[in-house]
C-alpha positions as MATLAB code, in Angstrom:
seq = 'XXXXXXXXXXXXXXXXXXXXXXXXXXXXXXXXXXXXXXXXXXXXXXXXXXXXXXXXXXXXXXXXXXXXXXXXXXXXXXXXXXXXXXXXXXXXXXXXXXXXXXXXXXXXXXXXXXXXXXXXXXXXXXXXXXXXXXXXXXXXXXXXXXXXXXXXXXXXXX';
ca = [
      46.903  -47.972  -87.247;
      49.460  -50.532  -86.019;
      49.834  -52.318  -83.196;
      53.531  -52.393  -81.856;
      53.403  -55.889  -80.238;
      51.667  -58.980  -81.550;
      48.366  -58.383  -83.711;
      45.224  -57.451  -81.421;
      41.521  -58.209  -82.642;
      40.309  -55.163  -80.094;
      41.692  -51.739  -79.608;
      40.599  -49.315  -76.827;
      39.456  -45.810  -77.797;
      40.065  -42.707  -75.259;
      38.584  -39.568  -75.820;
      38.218  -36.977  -73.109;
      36.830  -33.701  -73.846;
      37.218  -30.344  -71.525;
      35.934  -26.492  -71.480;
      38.862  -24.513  -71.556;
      38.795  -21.615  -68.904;
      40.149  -18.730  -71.681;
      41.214  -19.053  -74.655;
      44.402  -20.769  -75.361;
      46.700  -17.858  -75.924;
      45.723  -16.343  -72.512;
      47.740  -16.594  -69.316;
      45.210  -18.710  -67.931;
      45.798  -21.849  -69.969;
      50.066  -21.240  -70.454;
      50.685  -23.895  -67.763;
      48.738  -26.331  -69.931;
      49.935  -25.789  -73.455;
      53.505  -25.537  -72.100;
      53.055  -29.042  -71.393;
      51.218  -30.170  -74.458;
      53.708  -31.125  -76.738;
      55.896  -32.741  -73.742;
      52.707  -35.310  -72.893;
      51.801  -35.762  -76.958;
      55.049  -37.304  -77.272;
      55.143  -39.236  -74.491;
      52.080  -40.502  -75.538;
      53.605  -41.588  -78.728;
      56.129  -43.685  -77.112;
      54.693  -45.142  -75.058;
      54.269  -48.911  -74.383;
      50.850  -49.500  -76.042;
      50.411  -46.031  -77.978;
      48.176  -46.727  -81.559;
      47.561  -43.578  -82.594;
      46.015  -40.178  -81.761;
      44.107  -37.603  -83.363;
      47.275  -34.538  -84.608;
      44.916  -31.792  -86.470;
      44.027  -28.298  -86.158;
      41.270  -29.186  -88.375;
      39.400  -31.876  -86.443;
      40.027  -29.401  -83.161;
      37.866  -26.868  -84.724;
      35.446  -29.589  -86.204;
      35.208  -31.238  -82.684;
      34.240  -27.341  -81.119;
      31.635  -27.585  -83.751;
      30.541  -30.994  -83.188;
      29.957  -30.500  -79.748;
      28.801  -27.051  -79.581;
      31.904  -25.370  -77.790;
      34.241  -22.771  -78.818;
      36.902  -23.402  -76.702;
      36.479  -27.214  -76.197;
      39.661  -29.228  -76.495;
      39.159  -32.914  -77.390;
      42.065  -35.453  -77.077;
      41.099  -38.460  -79.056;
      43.281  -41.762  -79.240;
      43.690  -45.475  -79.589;
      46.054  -47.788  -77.124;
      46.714  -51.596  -77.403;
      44.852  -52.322  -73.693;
      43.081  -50.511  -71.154;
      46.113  -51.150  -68.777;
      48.340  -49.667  -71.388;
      46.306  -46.401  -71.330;
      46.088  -46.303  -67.080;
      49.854  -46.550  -66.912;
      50.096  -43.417  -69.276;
      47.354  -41.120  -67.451;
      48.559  -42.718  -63.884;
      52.339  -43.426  -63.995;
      54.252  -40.938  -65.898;
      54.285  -37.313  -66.374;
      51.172  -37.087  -67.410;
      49.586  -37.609  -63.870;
      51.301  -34.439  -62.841;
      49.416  -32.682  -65.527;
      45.677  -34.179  -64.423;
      46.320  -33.117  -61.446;
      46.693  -29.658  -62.255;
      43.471  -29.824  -64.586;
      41.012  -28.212  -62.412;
      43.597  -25.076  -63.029;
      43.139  -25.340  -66.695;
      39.595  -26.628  -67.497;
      35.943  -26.095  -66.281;
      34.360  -28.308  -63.737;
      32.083  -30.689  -66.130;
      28.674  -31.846  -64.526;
      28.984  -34.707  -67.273;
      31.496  -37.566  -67.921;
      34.449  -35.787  -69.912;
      36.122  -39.414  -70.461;
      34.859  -42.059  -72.612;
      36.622  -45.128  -73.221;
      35.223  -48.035  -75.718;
      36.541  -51.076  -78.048;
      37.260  -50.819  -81.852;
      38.347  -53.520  -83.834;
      42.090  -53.027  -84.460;
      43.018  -51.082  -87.668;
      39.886  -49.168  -87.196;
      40.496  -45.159  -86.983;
      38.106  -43.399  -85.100;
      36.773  -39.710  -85.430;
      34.847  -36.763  -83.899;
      32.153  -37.727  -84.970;
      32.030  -41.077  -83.396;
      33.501  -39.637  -80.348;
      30.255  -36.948  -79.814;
      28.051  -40.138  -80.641;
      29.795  -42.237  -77.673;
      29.427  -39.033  -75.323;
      26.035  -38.888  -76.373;
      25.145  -42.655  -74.965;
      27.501  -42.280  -71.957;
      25.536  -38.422  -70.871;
      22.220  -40.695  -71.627;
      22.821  -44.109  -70.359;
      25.656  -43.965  -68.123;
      28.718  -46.409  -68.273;
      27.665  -49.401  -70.613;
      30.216  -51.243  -73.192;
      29.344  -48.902  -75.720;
      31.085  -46.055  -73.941;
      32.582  -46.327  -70.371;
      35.167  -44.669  -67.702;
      38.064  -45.771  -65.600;
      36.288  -46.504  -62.849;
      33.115  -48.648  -64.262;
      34.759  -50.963  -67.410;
      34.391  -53.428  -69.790;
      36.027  -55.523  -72.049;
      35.826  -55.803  -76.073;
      33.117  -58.454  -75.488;
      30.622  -55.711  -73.258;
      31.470  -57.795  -70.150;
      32.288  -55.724  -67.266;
      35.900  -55.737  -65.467;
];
């Protein structure tokens, strides 16, 4: 990974995870995947972008990690925190989370964890399910946190 501005010793991970209400060639879920490839790319240029997980393969490994056939997982990696809330909150993509409830299952559980790598560090599914696993257990701490309860690369909260 590479930072697009000046070198960074911290990274911030995002990874939210959601329960698909049919399966992703059914009319149910065309409003969403219409969008897809629209939001992945504006994710890719945008101010901040690192990187992002691109593979059919770690979709299906992800299902299987977390025990969910038709789980989607959107795993990726942004310069700061505030880089990552203009993304969700001030572009195009905001329209789309909007709509989610449309799209996705309610979740009793966090389906957004957020947490600090050291830059040039590429994350996986596997770390992902073990971040959701201490978030589901212990709530927001700096190993895995939300939007609304943060911290920064050193575990102090924002």
């Amino acid at each position: 990974m590479q930072s697009s501005g000046k070198p960074l010793a911290f990274h911030l991970v995002h990874c939210n995870v959601a329960t698909m209400r049919g399966e992703s060639h059914q009319a149910v879920m065309a409003g969403f995947f219409e969008r897809l490839d629209a939001l992945n790319a504006l994710a890719d240029r945008s101010p901040g972008f690192v990187w992002r997980l691109d593979s059919e393969e770690q979709e299906v490994l992800a299902a299987r990690i977390f025990d969910n056939d038709r789980l989607l997982v959107n795993l990726s990696v942004w310069e700061t925190l505030e880089a990552l809330e203009h993304y969700v909150y001030r572009t195009a993509h905001a329209d789309a989370l909007r709509q989610r409830a449309a799209w996705f299952e309610p979740s009793a559980r966090a389906s957004l964890a957020l947490w600090w790598i050291p830059a040039g560090h590429t994350p996986d599914v596997e770390e992902a399910k073990a971040r959701f696993d201490k978030l589901w257990a212990n709530g927001p701490t700096p190993d895995a946190f939300g939007f609304r309860r943060r911290f920064d690369p050193g575990g102090n909260p924002l």
